[in-house]
Short mmCIF file of C-alpha atoms in Angstrom, two decimals:
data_model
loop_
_atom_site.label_atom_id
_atom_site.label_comp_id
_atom_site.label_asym_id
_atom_site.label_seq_id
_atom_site.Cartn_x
_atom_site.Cartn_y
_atom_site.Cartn_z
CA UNK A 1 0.00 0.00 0.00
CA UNK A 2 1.34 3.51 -0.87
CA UNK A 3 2.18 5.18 2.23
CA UNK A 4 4.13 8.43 1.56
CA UNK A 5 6.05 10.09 -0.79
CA UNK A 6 8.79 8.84 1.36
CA UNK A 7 8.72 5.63 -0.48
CA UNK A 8 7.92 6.70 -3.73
CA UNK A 9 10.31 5.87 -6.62
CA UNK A 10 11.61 2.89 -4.61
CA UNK A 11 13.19 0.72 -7.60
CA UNK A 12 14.54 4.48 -8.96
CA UNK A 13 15.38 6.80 -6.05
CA UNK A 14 15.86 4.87 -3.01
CA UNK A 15 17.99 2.17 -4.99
CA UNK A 16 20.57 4.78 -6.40
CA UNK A 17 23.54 3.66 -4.03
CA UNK A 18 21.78 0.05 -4.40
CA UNK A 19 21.33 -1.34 -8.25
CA UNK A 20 18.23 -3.51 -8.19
CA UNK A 21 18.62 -7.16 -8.98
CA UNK A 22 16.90 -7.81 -12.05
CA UNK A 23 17.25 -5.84 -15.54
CA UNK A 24 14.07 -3.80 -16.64
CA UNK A 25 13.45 -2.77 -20.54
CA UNK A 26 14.85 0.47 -21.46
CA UNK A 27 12.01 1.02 -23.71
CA UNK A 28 11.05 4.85 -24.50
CA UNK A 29 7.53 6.09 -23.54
CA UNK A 30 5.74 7.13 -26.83
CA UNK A 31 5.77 10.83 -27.27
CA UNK A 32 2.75 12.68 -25.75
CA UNK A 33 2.12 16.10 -25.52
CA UNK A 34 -1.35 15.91 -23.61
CA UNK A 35 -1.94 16.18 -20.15
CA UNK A 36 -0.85 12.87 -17.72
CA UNK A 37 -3.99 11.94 -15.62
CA UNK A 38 -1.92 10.76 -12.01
CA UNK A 39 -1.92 7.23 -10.94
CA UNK A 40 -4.01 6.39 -8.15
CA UNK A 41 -2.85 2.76 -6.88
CA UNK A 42 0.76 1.97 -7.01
CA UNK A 43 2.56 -0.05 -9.91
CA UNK A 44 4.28 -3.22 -9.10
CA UNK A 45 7.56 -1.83 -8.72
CA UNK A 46 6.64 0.36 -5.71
CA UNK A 47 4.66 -2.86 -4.19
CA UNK A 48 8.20 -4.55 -4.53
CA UNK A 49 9.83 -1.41 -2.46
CA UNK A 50 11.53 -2.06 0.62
CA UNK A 51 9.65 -1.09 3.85
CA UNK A 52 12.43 1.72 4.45
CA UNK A 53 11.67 3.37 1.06
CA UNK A 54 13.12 6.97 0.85
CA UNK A 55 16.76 8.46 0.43
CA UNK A 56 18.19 9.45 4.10
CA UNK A 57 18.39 13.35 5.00
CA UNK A 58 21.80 14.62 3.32
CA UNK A 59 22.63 16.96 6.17
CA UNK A 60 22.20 17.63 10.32
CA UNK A 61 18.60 19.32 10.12
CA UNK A 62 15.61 17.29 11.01
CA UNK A 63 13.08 16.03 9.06
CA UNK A 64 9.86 16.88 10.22
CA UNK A 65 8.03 14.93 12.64
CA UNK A 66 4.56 13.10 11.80
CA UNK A 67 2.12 11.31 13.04
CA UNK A 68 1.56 9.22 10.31
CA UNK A 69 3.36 8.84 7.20
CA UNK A 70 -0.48 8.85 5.05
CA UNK A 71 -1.50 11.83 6.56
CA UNK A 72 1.78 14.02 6.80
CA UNK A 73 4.43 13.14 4.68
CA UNK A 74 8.05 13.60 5.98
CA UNK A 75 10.41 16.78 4.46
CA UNK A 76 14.10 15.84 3.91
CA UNK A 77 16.19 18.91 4.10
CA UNK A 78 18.15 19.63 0.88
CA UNK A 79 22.09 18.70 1.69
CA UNK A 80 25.06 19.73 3.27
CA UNK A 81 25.70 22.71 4.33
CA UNK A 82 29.57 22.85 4.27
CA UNK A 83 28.99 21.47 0.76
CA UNK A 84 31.11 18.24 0.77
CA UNK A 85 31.44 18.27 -2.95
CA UNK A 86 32.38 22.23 -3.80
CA UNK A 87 35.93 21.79 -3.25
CA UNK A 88 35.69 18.82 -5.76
CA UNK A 89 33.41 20.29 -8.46
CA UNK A 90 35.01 23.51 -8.09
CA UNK A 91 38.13 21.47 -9.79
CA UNK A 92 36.27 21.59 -13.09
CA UNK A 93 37.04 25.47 -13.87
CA UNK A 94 40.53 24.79 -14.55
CA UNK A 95 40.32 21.29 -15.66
CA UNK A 96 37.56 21.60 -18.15
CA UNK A 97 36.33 17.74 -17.28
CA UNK A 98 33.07 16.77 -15.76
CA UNK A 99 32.63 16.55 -12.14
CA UNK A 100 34.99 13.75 -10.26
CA UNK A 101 33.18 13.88 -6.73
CA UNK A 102 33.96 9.89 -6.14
CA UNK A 103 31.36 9.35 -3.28
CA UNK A 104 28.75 10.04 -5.58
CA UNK A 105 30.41 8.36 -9.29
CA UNK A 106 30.71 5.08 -7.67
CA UNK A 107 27.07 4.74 -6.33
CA UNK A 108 25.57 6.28 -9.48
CA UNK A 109 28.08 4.44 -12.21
CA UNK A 110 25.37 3.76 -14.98
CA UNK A 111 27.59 0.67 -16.26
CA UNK A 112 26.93 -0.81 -12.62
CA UNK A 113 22.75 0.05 -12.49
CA UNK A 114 19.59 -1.42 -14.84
CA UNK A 115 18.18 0.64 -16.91
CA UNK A 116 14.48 2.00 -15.93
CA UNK A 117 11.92 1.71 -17.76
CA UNK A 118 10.42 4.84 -18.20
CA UNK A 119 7.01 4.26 -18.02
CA UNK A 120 7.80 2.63 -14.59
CA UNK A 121 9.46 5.74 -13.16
CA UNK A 122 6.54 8.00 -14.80
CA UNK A 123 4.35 6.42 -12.86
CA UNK A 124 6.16 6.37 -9.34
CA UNK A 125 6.49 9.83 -10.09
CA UNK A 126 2.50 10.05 -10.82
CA UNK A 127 1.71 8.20 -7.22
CA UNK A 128 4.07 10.78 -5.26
CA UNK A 129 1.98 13.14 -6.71
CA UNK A 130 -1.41 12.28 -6.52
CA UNK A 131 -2.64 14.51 -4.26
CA UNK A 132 -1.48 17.59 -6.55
CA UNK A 133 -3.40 18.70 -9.67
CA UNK A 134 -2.59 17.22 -13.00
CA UNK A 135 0.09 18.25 -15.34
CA UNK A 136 -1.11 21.07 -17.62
CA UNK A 137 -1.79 20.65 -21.16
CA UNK A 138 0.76 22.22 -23.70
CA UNK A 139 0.53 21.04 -26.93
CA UNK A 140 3.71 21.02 -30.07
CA UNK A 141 2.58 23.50 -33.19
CA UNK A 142 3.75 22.11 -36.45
CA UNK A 143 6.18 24.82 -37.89
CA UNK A 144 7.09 22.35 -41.00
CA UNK A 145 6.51 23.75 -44.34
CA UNK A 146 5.77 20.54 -47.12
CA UNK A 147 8.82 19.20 -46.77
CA UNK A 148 9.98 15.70 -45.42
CA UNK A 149 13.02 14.65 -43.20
CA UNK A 150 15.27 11.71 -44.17
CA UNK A 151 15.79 10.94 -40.50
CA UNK A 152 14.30 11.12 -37.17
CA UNK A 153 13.87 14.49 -35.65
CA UNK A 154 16.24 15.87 -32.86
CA UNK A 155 14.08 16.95 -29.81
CA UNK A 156 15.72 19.80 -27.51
CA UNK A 157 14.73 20.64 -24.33
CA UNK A 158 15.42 24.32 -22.48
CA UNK A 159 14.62 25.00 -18.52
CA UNK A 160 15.81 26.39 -15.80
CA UNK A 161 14.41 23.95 -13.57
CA UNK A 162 15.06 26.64 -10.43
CA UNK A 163 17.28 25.54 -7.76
CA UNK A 164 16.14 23.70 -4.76
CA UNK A 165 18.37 25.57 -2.50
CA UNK A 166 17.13 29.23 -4.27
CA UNK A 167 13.46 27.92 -4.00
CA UNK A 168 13.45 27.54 -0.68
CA UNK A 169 15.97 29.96 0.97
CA UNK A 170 16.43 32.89 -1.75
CA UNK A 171 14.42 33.65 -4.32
CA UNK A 172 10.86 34.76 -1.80
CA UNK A 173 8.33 33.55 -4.10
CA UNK A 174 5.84 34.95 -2.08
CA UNK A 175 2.52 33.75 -3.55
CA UNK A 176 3.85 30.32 -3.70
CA UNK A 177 2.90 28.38 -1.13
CA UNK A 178 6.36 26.54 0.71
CA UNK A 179 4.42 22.84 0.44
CA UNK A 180 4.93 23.42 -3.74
CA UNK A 181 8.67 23.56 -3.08
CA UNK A 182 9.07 20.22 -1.17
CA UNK A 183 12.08 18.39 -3.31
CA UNK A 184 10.49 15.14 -2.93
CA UNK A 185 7.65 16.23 -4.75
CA UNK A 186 9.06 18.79 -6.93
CA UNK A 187 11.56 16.35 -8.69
CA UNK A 188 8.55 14.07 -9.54
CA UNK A 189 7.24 17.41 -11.07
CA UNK A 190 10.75 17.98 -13.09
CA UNK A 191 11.02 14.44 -14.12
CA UNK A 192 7.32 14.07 -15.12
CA UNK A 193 7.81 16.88 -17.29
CA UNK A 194 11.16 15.84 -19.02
CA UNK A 195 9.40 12.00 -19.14
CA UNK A 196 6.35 13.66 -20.92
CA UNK A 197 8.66 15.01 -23.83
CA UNK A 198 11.07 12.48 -23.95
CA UNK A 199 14.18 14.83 -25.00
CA UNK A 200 16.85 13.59 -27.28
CA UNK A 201 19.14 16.71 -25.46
CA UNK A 202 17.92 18.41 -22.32
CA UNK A 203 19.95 21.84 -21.38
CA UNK A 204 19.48 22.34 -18.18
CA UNK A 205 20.46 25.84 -15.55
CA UNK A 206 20.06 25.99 -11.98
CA UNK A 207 21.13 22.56 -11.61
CA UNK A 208 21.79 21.54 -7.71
CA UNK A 209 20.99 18.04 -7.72
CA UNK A 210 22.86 16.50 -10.02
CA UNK A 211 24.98 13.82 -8.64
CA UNK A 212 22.27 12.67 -6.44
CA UNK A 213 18.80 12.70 -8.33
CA UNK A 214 19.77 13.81 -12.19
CA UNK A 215 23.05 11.98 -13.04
CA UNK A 216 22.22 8.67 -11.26
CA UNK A 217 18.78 8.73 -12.57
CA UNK A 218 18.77 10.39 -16.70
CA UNK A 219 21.94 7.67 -16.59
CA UNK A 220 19.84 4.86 -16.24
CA UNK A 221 17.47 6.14 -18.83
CA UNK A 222 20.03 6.27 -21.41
CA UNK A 223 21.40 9.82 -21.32
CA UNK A 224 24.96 10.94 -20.81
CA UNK A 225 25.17 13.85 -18.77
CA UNK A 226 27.55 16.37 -17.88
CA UNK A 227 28.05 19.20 -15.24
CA UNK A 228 29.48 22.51 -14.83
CA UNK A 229 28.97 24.37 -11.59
CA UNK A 230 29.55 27.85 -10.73
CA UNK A 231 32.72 29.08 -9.51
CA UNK A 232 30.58 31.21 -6.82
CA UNK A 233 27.29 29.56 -6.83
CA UNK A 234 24.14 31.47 -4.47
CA UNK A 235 23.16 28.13 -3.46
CA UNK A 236 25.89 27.87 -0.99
CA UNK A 237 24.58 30.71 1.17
CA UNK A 238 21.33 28.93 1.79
CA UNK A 239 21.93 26.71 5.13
CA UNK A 240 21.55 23.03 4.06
CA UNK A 241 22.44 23.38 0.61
CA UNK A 242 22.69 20.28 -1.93
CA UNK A 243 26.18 21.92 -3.27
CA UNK A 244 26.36 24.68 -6.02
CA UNK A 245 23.61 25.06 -8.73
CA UNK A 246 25.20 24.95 -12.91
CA UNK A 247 24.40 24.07 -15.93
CA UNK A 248 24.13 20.43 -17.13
CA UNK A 249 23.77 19.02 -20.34
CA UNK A 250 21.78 15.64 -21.06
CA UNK A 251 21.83 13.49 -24.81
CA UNK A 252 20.47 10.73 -25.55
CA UNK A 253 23.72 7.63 -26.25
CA UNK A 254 21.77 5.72 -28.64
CA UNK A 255 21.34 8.46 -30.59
CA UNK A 256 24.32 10.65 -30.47
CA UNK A 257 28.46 9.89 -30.02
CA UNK A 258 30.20 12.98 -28.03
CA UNK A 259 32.95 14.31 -29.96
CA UNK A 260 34.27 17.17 -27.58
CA UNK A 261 33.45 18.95 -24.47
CA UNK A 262 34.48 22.56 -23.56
CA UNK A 263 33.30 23.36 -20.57
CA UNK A 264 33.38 27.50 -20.50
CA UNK A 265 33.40 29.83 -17.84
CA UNK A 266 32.67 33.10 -19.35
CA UNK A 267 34.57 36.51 -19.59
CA UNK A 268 33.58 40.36 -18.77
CA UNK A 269 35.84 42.93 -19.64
CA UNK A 270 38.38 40.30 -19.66
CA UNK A 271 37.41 39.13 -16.35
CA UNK A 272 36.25 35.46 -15.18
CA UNK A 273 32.90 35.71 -14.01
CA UNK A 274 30.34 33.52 -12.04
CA UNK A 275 28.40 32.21 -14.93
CA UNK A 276 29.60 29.06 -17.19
CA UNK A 277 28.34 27.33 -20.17
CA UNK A 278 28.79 23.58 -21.47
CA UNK A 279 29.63 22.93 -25.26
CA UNK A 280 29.73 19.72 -27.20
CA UNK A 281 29.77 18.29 -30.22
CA UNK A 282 27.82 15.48 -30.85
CA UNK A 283 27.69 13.02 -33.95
CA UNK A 284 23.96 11.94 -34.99
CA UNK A 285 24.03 8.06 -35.23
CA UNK A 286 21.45 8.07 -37.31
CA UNK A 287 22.94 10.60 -40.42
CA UNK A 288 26.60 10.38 -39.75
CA UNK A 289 26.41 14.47 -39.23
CA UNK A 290 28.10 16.28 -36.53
CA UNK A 291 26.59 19.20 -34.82
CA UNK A 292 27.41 21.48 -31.56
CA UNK A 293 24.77 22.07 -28.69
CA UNK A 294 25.86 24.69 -25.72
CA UNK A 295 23.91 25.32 -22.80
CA UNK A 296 24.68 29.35 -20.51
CA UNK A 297 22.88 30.53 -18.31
CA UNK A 298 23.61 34.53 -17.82
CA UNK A 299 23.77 37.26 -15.23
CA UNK A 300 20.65 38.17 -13.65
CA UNK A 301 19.34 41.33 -12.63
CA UNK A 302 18.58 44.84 -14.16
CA UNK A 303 21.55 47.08 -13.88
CA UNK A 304 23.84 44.48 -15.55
CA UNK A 305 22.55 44.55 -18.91
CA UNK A 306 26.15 45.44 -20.21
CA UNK A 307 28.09 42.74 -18.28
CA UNK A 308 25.50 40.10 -20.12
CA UNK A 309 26.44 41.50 -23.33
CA UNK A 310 30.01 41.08 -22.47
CA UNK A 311 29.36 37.23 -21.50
CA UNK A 312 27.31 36.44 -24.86
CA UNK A 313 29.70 38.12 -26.99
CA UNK A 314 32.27 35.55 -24.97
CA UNK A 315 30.29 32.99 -25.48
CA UNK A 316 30.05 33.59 -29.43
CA UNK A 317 33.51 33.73 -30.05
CA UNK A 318 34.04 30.63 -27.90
CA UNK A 319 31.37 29.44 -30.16
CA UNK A 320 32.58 30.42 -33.69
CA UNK A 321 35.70 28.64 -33.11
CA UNK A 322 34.16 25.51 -31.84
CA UNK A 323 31.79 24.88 -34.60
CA UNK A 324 34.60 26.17 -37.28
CA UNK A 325 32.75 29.47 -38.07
CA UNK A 326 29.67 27.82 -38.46
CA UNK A 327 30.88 24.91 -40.61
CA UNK A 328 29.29 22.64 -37.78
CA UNK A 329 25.36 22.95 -37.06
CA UNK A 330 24.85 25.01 -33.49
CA UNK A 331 21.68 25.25 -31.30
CA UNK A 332 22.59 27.62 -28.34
CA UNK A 333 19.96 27.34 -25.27
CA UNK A 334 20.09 29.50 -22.28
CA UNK A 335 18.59 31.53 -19.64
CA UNK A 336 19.96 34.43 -20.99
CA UNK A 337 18.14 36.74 -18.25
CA UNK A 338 17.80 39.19 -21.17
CA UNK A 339 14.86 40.91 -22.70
CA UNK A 340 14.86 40.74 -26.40
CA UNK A 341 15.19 44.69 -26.39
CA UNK A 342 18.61 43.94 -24.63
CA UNK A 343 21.80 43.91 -27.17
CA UNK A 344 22.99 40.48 -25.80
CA UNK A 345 19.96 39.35 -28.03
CA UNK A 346 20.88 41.54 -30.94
CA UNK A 347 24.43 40.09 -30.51
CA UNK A 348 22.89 36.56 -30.90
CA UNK A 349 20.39 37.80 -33.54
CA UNK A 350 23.14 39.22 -35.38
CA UNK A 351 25.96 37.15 -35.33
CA UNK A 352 27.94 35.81 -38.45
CA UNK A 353 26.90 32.59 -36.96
CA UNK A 354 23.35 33.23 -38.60
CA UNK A 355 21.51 32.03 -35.67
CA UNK A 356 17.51 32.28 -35.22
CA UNK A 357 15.48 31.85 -32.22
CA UNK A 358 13.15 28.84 -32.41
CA UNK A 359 10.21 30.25 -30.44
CA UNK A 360 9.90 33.77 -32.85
CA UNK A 361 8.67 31.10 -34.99
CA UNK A 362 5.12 30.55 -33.22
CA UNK A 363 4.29 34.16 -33.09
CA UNK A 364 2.16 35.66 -36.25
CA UNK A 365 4.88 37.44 -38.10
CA UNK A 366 7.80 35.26 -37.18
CA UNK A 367 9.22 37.49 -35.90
CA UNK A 368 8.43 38.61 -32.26
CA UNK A 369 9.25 36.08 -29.21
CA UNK A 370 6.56 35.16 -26.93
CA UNK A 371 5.27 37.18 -24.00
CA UNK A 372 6.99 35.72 -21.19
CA UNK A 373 9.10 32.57 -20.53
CA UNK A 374 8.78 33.05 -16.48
CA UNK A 375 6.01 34.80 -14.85
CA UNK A 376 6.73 35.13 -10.93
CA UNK A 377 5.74 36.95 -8.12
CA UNK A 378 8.13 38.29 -5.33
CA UNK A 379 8.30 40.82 -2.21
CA UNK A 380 8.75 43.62 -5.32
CA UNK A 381 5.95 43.04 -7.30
CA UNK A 382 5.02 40.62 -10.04
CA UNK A 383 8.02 39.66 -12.75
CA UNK A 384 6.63 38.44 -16.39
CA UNK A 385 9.65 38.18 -18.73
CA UNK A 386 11.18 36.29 -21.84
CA UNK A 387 14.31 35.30 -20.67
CA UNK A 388 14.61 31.92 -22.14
CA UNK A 389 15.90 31.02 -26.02
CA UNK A 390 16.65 27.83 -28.39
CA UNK A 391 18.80 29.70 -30.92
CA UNK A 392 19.68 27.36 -34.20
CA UNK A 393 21.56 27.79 -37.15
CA UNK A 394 18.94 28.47 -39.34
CA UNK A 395 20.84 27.73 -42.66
CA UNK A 396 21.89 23.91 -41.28
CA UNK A 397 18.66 23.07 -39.64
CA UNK A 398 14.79 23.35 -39.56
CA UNK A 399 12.00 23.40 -37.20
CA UNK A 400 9.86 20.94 -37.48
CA UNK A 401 7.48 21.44 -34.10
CA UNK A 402 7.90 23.81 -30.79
CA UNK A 403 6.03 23.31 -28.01
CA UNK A 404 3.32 25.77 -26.72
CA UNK A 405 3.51 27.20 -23.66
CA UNK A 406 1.14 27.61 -20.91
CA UNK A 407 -1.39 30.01 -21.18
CA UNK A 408 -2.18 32.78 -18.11
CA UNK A 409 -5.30 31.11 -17.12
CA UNK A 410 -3.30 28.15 -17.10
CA UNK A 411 -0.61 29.58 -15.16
CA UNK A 412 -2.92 30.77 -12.90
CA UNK A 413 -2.87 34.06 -10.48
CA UNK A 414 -0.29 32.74 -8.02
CA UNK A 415 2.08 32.77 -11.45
CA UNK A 416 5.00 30.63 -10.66
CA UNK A 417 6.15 27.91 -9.40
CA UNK A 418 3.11 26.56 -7.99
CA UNK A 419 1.39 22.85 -6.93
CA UNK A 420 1.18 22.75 -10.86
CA UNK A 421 4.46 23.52 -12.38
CA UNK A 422 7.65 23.01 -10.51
CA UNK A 423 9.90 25.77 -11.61
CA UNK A 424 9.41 29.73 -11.94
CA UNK A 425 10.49 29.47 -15.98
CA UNK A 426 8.74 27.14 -18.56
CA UNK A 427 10.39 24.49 -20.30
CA UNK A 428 11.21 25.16 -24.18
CA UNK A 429 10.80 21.82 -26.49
CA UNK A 430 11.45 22.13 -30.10
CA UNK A 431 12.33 19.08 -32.88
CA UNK A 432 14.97 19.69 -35.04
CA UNK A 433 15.85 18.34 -38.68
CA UNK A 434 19.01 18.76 -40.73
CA UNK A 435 18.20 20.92 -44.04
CA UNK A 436 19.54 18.55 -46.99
CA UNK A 437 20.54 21.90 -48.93
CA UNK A 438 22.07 24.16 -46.06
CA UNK A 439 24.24 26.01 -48.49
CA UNK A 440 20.77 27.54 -50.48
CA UNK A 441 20.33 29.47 -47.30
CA UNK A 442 23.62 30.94 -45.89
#
């Protein structure tokens, strides 16, 4: 019988530092775009859980006392507060290679775990979260104009899935109730979304539980993952912090062979600065053709509009001689915490690069983005922006589909994040083809 969220994802979450017995299929959910009606009994997999169920606290604060697990549902605090792993992960700025924190790599060592089948952990995540309201219906708009790809499509995915430490101790989202930040529910809300669209590439920001929730788990789906923190992350302020928040950068290994890595940690005025950005190039399996996906996530805040133009015009020229000056196929996705009246968008929109944001494409004129990618409310008043972008080479690849995003009514008048929708931005989804005459449109 379920009991609490506690237990949920038993043969997922609670078995990371202990690989199940028994192989499951690895086969990928058909792609759905509708809403997911939650699960109200158990599957078998939870039935098989261990009585325990759970992952331990990852710090000294308490848990919160209950008087029965049905009725009030424990709340594991969010990590260590002298951050255990900083000192390793911090490593990464001057090596340039992916995180070596060992006490984490040798629980989590996909070679050493089953795969999951997703539909199994899609619907552990649906029990945990039951009791919430379902998922909220966004639907993909066909942008594909008569013609017909030779191969599958490529599906992105953009978020800033908002960092559990900044959720809770930072960030004051005042209309949000504190029981829609819980992690143990909230990472069923993240995965449920990314098992929804089924990404071939997920670019993630505000990453802060990587080595124990993302890596370990997105592993044993099939992806290959790789993280960047920041040098000086705002996570480690908050008292029981998970470690520092980055970017990370998720593909699909049946699909795609990584080439190269450059990890980036980007320049102002010639100075090193606290934000970072992941770029690799990736062969598709499927066509033999080589293209280079980056993931940034920029300076926030008004007042620093010139310091973010400083870090994308970094980030380009890291860019241009990474994909050869645009000889290799680029899709660039990013919280750029930048208006699209700001000139770190005019540097993107600009470049010799000959990039084009995907979502312009669902507005009437092609031409404008949409209204907001994050719509919060804080102790200032309420924040609607569009701060979020999938830019593409437009002469090397097409659009196929981009996924709507959620209306205001939908949204609702406690904006974001909410019971509904785990982060304060929306997730960007778009499927990508390679254009069989890319030289007709440089």
């Amino acid at each position: 019988m379920y009991q609490s969220p506690a237990r949920s994802l038993c043969s997922a979450l609670a078995n990371l530092c202990c690989p199940p017995g028994s192989a499951t299929s690895s086969t990928r959910l058909l792609r759905s775009p509708g809403s997911v009606k939650r699960a109200l009994s158990p599957p078998a997999l939870l039935a098989a859980s261990s009585a325990g169920g759970g992952l331990p606290p990852r710090c000294g604060c308490s848990p919160a006392a209950s008087s029965g697990a049905a009725r009030s549902p424990p709340v594991y605090p969010m990590g260590n507060s002298t951050s255990r792993l900083y000192s390793t992960l911090a490593k990464t700025l001057s090596s340039g290679a992916s995180s070596k924190h060992q006490e984490y790599l040798d629980q989590t060592d996909p070679d050493l775990l089953d795969p999951i089948d997703p539909k199994d952990l899609l619907e552990e995540c649906q029990i945990v979260l039951q009791k919430r309201p379902a998922r909220l219906q966004r639907d993909f708009v066909d942008l594909s104009t008569n013609f017909t790809a030779n191969h599958q499509p490529i599906r992105v995915m953009q978020w800033n899935i908002l960092a559990q430490a900044l959720g809770e101790g930072k960030d004051n989202f005042v209309r949000c109730p504190k029981e829609a930040l819980q992690w143990e529910e909230r990472k069923c809300l993240i995965l449920e979304e990314i098992l929804a669209y089924q990404p071939d590439i997920m670019c993630l920001q505000e990453v802060d539980h990587y080595f124990d929730t993302f890596h370990p788990l997105l592993s044993r789906l099939g992806y290959q993952g790789t993280f960047f923190p920041k040098p000086w992350s705002p996570c480690l302020d908050v008292e029981c912090n998970n470690g520092p928040d980055g970017c990370a950068l998720f593909f699909l290994k049946d699909r795609f062979t990584l080439l190269n890595t450059t990890n980036i940690r980007l320049t102002a005025m010639k100075l090193k600065t606290n934000q970072v950005a992941i770029a690799q190039t990736l062969k598709c399996n499927e066509t033999g053709k080589l293209f280079c996906v980056a993931v940034t996530h920029l300076k926030a805040r008004n007042g620093w509009e010139r310091f973010r133009s400083a870090q994308g015009a970094d980030l380009l020229e890291n860019l241009k001689q990474i994909t050869q000056e645009a000889e290799i196929p680029l899709i660039v996705c990013g919280d750029f915490n930048a208006e699209p009246t700001e000139e770190v968008y005019k540097e993107f929109s600009n470049s010799s690069l000959n990039l084009n944001s995907v979502y312009k494409l669902l507005s009437s004129d092609g031409l404008s983005e949409p209204p907001y990618t994050t719509w919060k409310i804080r102790p200032s008043g309420e924040c609607r922006h569009t701060l979020d972008y999938i830019w593409y080479s437009q002469h090397a690849l097409k659009v196929n589909a981009a996924l709507s995003l959620l209306t205001e009514e939908q949204i609702g008048p406690n904006r974001l994040p909410s019971f509904n929708y785990p982060s304060d931005h929306l997730s960007l989804v778009c499927d990508f083809t390679f254009n069989e005459d890319p030289d007709r449109l440089l």
